[in-house]
Coordinates of C-alpha atoms in Angstrom, one line a residue:
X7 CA 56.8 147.0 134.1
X8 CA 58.1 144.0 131.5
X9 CA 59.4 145.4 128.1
X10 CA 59.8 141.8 125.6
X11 CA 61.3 142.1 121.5
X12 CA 62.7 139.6 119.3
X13 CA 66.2 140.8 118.3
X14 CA 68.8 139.1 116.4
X15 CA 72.0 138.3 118.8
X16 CA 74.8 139.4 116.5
X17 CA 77.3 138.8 119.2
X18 CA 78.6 135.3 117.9
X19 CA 77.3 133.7 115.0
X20 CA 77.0 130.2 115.1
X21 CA 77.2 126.8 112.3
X22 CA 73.3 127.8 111.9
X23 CA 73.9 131.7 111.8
X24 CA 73.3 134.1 114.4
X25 CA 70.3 133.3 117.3
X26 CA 67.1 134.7 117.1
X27 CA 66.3 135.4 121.2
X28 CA 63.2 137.7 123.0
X29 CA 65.1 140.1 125.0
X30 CA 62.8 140.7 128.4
X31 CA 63.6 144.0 130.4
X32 CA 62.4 144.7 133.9
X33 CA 62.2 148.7 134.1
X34 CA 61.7 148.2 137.9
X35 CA 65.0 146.6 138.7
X36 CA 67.0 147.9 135.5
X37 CA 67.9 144.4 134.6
X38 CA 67.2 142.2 131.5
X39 CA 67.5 138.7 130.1
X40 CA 67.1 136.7 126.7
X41 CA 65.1 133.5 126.0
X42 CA 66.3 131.6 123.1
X43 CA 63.8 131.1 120.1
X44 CA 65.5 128.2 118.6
X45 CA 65.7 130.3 115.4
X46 CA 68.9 131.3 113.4
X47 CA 69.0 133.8 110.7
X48 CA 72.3 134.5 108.5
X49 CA 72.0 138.1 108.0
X50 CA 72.8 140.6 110.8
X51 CA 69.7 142.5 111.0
X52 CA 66.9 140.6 112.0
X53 CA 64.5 139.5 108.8
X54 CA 60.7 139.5 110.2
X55 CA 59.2 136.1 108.4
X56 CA 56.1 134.4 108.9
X57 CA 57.7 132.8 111.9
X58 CA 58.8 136.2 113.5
X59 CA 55.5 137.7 112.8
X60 CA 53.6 134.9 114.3
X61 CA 55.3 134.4 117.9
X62 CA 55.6 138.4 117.9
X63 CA 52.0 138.3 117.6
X64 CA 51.7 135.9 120.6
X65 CA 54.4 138.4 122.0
X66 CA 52.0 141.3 122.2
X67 CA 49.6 138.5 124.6
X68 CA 52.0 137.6 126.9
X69 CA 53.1 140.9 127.4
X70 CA 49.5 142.2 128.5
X71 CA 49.5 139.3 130.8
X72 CA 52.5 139.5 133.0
X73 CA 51.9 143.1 133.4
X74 CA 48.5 143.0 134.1
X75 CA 49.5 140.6 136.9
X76 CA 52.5 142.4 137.9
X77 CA 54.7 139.2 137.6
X78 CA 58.3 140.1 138.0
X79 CA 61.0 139.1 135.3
X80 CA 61.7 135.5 136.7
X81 CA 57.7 135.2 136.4
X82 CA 57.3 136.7 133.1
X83 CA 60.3 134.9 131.0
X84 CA 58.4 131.4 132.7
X85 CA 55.3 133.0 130.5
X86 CA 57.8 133.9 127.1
X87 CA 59.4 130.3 127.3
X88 CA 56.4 128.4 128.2
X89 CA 53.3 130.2 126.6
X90 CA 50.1 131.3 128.4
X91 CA 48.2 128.7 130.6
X92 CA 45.7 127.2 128.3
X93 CA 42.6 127.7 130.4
X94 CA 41.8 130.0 133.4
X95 CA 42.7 127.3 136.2
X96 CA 46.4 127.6 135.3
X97 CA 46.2 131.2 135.0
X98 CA 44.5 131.2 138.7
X99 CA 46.8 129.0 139.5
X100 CA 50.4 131.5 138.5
X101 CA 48.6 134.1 139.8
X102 CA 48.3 132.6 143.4
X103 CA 51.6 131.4 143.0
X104 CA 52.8 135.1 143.0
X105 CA 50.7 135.9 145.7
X106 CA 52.2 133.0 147.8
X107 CA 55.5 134.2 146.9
X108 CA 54.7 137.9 148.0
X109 CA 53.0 136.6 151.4
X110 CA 55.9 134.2 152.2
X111 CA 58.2 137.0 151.8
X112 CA 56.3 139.0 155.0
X113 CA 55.8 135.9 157.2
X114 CA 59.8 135.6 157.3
X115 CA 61.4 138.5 155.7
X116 CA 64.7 138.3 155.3
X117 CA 66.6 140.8 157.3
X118 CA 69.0 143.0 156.7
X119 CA 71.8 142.2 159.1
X120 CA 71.3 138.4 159.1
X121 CA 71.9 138.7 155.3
X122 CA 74.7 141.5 155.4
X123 CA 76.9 139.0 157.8
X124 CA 76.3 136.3 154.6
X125 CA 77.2 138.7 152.2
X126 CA 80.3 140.3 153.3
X127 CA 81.7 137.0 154.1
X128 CA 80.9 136.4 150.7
X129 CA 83.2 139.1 149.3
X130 CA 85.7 138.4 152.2
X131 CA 86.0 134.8 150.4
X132 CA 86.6 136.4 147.0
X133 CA 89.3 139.2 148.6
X134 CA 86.9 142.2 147.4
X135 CA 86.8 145.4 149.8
X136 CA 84.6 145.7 152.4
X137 CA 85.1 148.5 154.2
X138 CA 83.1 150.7 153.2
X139 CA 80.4 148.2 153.1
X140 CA 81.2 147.5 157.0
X141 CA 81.1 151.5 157.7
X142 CA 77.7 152.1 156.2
X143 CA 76.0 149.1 158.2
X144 CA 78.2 150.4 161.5
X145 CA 76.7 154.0 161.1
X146 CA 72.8 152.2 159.8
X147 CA 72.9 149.9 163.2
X148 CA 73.3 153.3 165.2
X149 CA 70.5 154.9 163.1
X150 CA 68.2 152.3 164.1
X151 CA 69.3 152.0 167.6
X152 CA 67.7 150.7 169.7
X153 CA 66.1 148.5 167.2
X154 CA 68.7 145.2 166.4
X155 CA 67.4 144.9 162.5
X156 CA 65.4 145.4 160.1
X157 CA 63.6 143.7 157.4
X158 CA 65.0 144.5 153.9
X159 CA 61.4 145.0 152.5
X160 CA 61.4 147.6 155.2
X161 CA 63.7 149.7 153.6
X162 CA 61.7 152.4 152.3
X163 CA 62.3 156.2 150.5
X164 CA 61.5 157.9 154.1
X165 CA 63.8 155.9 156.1
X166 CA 66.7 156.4 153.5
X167 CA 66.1 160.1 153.7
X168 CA 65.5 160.1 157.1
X169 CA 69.4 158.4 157.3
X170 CA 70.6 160.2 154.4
X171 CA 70.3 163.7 157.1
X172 CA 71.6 161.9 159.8
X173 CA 74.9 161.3 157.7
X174 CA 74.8 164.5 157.2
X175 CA 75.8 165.6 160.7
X176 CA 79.0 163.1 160.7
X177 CA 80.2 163.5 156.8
X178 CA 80.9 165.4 153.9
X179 CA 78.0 165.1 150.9
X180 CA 80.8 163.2 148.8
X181 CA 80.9 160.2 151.5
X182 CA 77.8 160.1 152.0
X183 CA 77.1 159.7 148.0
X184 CA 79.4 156.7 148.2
X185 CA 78.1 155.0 152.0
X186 CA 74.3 155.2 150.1
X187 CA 76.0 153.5 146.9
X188 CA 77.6 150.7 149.2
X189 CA 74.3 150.4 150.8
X190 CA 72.2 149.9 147.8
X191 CA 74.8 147.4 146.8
X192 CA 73.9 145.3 149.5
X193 CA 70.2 145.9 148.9
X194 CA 70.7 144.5 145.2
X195 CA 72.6 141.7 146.0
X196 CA 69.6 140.3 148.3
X197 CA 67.0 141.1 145.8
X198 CA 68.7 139.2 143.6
X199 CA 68.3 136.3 145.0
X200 CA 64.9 134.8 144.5
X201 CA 65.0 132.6 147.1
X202 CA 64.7 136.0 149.2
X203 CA 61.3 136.9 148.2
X204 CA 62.4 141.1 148.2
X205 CA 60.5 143.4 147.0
X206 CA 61.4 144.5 143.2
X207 CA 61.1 148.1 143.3
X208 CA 64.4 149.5 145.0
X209 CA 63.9 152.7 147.6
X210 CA 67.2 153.4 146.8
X211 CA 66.5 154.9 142.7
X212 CA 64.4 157.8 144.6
X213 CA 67.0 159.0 147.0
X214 CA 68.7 161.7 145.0
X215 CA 72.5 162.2 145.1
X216 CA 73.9 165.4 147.7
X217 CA 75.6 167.9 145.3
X218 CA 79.5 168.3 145.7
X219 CA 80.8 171.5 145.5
X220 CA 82.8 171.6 142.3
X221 CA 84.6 174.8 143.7
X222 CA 86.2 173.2 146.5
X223 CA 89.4 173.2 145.7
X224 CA 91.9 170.2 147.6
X225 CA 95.1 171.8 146.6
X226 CA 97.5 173.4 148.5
X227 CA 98.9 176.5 147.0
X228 CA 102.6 177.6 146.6
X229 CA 102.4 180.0 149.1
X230 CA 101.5 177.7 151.2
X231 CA 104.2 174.7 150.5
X232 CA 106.9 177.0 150.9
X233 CA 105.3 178.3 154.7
X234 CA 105.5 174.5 155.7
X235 CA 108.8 173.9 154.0
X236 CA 110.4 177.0 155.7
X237 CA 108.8 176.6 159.1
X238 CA 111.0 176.5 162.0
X239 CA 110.2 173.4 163.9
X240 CA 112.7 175.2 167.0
X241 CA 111.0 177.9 168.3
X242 CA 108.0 175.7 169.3
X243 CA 108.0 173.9 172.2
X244 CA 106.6 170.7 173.6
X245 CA 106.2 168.8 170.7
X246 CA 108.9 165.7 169.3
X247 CA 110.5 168.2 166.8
X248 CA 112.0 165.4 165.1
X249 CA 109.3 163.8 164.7
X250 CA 107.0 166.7 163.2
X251 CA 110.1 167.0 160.8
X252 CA 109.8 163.7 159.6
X253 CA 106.2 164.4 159.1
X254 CA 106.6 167.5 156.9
X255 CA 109.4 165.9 155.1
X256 CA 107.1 162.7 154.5
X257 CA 104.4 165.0 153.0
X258 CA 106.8 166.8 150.5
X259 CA 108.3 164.0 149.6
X260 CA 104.4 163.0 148.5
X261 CA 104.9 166.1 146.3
X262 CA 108.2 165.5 144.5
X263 CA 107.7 162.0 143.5
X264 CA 104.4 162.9 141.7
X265 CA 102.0 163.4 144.1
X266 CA 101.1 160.3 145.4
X267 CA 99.0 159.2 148.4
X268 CA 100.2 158.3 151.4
X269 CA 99.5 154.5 151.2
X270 CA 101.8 154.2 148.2
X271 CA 104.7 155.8 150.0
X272 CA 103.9 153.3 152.9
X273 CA 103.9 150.1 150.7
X274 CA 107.1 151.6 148.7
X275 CA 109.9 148.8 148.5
X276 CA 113.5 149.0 148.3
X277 CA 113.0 146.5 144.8
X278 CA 111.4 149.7 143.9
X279 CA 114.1 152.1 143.7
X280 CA 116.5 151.5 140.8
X281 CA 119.2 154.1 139.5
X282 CA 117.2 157.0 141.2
X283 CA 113.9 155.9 139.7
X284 CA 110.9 155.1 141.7
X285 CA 109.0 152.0 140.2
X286 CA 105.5 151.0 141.5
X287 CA 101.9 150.7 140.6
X288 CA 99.3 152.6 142.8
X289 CA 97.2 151.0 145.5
X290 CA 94.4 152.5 144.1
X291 CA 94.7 149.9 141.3
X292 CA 95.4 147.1 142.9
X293 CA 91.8 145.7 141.9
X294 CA 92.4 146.2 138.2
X295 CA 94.3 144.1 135.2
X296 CA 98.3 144.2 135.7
X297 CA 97.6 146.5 138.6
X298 CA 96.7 149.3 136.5
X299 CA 99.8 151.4 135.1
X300 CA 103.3 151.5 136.2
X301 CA 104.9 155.2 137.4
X302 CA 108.2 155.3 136.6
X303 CA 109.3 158.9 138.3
X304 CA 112.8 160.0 138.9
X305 CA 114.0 160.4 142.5
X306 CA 115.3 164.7 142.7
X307 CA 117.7 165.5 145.6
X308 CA 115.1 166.4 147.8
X309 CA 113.3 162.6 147.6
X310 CA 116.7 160.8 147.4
X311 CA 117.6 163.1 151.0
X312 CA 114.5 161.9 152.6
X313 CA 114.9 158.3 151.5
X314 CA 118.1 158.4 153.2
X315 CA 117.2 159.9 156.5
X316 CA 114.1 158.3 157.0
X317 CA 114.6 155.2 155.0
X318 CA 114.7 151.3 157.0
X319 CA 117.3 149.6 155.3
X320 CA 117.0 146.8 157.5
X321 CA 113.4 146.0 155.8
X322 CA 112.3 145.4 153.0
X323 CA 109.8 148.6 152.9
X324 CA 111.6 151.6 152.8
X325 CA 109.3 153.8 155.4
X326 CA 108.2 150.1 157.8
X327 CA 107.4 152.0 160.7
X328 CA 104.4 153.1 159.0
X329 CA 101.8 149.8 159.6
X330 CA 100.5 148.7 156.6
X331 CA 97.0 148.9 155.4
X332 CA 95.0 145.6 155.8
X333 CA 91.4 146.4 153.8
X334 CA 90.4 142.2 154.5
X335 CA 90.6 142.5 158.7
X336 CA 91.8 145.3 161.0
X337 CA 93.1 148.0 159.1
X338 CA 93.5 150.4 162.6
X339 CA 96.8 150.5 162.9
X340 CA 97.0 152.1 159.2
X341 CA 94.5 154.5 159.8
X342 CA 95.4 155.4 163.5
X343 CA 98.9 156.5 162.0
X344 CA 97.5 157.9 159.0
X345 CA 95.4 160.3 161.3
X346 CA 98.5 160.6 163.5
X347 CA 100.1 162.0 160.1
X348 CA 97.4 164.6 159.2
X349 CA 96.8 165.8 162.7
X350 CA 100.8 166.7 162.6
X351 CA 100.3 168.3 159.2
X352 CA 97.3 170.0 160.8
X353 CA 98.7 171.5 164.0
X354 CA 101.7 172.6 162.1
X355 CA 99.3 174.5 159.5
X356 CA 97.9 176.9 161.7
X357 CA 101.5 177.6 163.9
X358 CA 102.8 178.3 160.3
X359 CA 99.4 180.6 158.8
X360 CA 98.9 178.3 156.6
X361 CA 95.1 178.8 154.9
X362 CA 94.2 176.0 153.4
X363 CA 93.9 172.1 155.2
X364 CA 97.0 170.2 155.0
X365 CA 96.9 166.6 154.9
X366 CA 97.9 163.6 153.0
X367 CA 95.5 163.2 150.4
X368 CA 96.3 166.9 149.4
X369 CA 99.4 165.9 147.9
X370 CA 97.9 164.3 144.7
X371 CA 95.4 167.5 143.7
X372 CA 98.5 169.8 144.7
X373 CA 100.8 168.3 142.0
X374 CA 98.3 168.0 139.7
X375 CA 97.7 171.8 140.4
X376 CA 100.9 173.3 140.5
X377 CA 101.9 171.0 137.3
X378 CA 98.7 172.6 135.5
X379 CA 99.6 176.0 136.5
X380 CA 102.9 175.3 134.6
X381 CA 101.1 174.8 131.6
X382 CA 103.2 171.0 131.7
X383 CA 100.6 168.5 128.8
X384 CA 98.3 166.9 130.5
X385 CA 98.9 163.8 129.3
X386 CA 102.9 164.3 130.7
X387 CA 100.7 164.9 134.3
X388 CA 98.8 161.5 134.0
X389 CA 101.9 159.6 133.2
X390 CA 104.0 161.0 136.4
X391 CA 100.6 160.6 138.5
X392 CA 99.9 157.3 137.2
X393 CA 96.7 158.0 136.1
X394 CA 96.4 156.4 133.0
X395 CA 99.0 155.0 130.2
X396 CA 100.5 158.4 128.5
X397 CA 99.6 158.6 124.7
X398 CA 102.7 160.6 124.3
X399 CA 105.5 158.5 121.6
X400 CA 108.8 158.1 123.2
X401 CA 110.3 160.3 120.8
X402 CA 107.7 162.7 120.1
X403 CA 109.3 165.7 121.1
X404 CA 112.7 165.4 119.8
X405 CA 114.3 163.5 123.1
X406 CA 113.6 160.0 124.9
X407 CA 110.8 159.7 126.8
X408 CA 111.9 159.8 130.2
X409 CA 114.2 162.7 129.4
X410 CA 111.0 164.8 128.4
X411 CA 109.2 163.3 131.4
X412 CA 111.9 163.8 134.1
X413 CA 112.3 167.6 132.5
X414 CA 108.9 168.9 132.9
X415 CA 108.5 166.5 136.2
X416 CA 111.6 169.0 137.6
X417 CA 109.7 172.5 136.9
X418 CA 107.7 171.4 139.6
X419 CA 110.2 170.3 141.7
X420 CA 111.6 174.0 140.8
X421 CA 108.0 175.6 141.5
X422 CA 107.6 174.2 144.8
X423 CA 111.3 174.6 146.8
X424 CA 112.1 178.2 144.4
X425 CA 115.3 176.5 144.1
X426 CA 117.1 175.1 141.1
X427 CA 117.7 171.0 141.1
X428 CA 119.8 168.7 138.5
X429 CA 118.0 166.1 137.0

């Protein structure tokens, strides 16, 4: 259905005064669009004069039109910018159009992997993600199997549900949330091309989102921390002990610098450490303005000892034997070692009791936790996580900044190894 009003764009004024426009709203595709008027009133709420009144009247006409005819918004703001045919030939003649467009459309329907292949090359071109955009089409082609493709106007409520449930056997209702998001992105992007001739209602707005349980909880509990720290890689044989070591050292070291993820410890630079601080933005942010915000987190004992052991001082990256991620082409050789990681972590969990899943990503929500727990502000948290810019003065608390931050950054330092460090 088309929605059409005259409003008063109050946005930017111009010589004549702000732009009187008809703002047109499809409620099928969520989208709208403005037609200039021509008009310019000074005031910033709009003033309805003869003129208003008039082309609102002829408003009202147009509006019963393109909906009667179920013209999309393209269609209809041709009928707000040019007026209503004069006589029923040209009326016959839009509404055949239409029809010719709709027919066209399933003569040679565009299909979805012919159209995919364009549009991730698109985003390639403009260095935007694709992975997950890749993963969801991976998983759809084996859905479909043995079928090679589909047509996009194909794309129906009952097939999405149909491969919403057969997600469901491979991931968690959070993933799949987010491979149907990617999905409908691609969906959009090809109806928004008219040359496409898709379909305007989108299959997608009926598939309702899998509930996440807000009671599973990712962290790992103190308990727990000090099992793995306390473990006794010795007594267990056939495994590379020093390698498992470096593994649970890795993962603490997650912890003590903030909880961060493991991608940011593998990108971490030698440029990046500067009297015992660790400098960096997350690669989480990578996509937004300046990078997002910069952590600024002191290095304890405990991260400065790993850094040492561990740390490539021949490279440029601190940890380079970790391969680093490549989101644009083949990102294996991050992931393979990233799994290589968490199945260490995993294996060494149940030898040590351990209850909960260990892995990498558990780092960030266990800080967060045990810093929580600690009653530390939560603004203090953010800043040491790097979640957002602290709103905290530097001297609000009687101190400088970093004083107050590196102070309550220590009790969980403190918390985790039961053991007292300097600062």
């Amino acid at each position: 259905m088309i929605i059409a009003e005259i409003v008063l764009d109050i946005r930017r004024k111009t010589k004549k005064g702000f732009p009187v426009k008809i703002r047109v709203y499809d409620t099928i595709i969520k989208k709208h669009d403005y037609i200039s008027l021509k008009m310019y009133q000074n005031e910033e709420s709009l003033k309805s004069d003869n003129l208003i009144k008039q082309r609102e009247f002829e408003l009202i006409k147009e509006l019963e039109f393109v909906n009667s005819k179920n013209f999309n918004l393209t269609e209809s703001l041709k009928i707000f910018s040019e007026g209503l045919p004069s006589n029923d030939i040209e009326k016959r003649i839009l509404e055949l159009e239409s029809e010719l467009s709709k027919l066209r459309s399933q003569l040679k329907p565009t299909m979805l992997f012919e159209f995919s292949e364009r549009y991730i090359k698109e985003k390639t071109n403009r260095q935007e993600i694709i992975r997950l955009h890749n993963s969801v089409l991976k998983c759809f082609k084996s859905f479909i199997f043995p079928q090679e493709d589909i047509a996009i106007n194909d794309i129906k409520i009952e097939l999405l549900l149909d491969f919403q449930n057969y997600l469901s056997n491979q991931l968690n209702n959070e993933s799949i949330n987010t491979y149907l998001s990617k999905f409908q992105s691609i969906f959009l992007a090809a109806q928004n091309r008219e040359d496409l001739n898709i379909k305007q209602q989108n299959p997608f707005k009926q598939v309702k989102k899998l509930n996440i349980s807000k009671d599973n909880n990712k962290s790992i509990s103190l308990e727990s921390i000090k099992l793995l720290y306390q473990f006794d890689l010795n007594n267990w044989k056939w495994i590379r002990k020093s390698n498992y070591q470096m593994v649970v050292d890795l993962f603490l070291f997650q912890i003590v610098i903030g909880g961060h993820d493991f991608v940011d410890i593998t990108q971490l630079k030698w440029s990046s450490i500067k009297n015992d601080r660790i400098i960096f933005k997350r690669d989480k942010n990578r996509k937004l303005s300046n990078g997002g915000p910069t952590i600024n987190n002191k290095l304890f004992p405990f991260a400065l000892k790993v850094i040492e052991k561990y740390g490539t001082k021949d490279n440029e990256r601190v940890f380079s034997f970790i391969p680093l991620p490549n989101y644009e082409k083949d990102n294996s050789k991050y992931k393979v070692y990233q799994a290589g990681y968490n199945r260490v972590l995993t294996s060494i969990k149940i030898k040590a009791g351990i209850k909960e899943d260990v892995m990498s990503k558990r780092a960030r929500y266990t800080f967060n936790t045990i810093a929580g727990n600690l009653l530390i502000n939560r603004d203090m948290i953010e800043e040491i996580q790097g979640h957002t810019q602290s709103s905290i003065s530097h001297g609000y608390y009687g101190g400088t900044f970093f004083e107050i931050k590196d102070a309550e950054h220590l009790k969980v330092i403190e918390a985790v190894f039961r053991e007292k460090e300097t600062p």
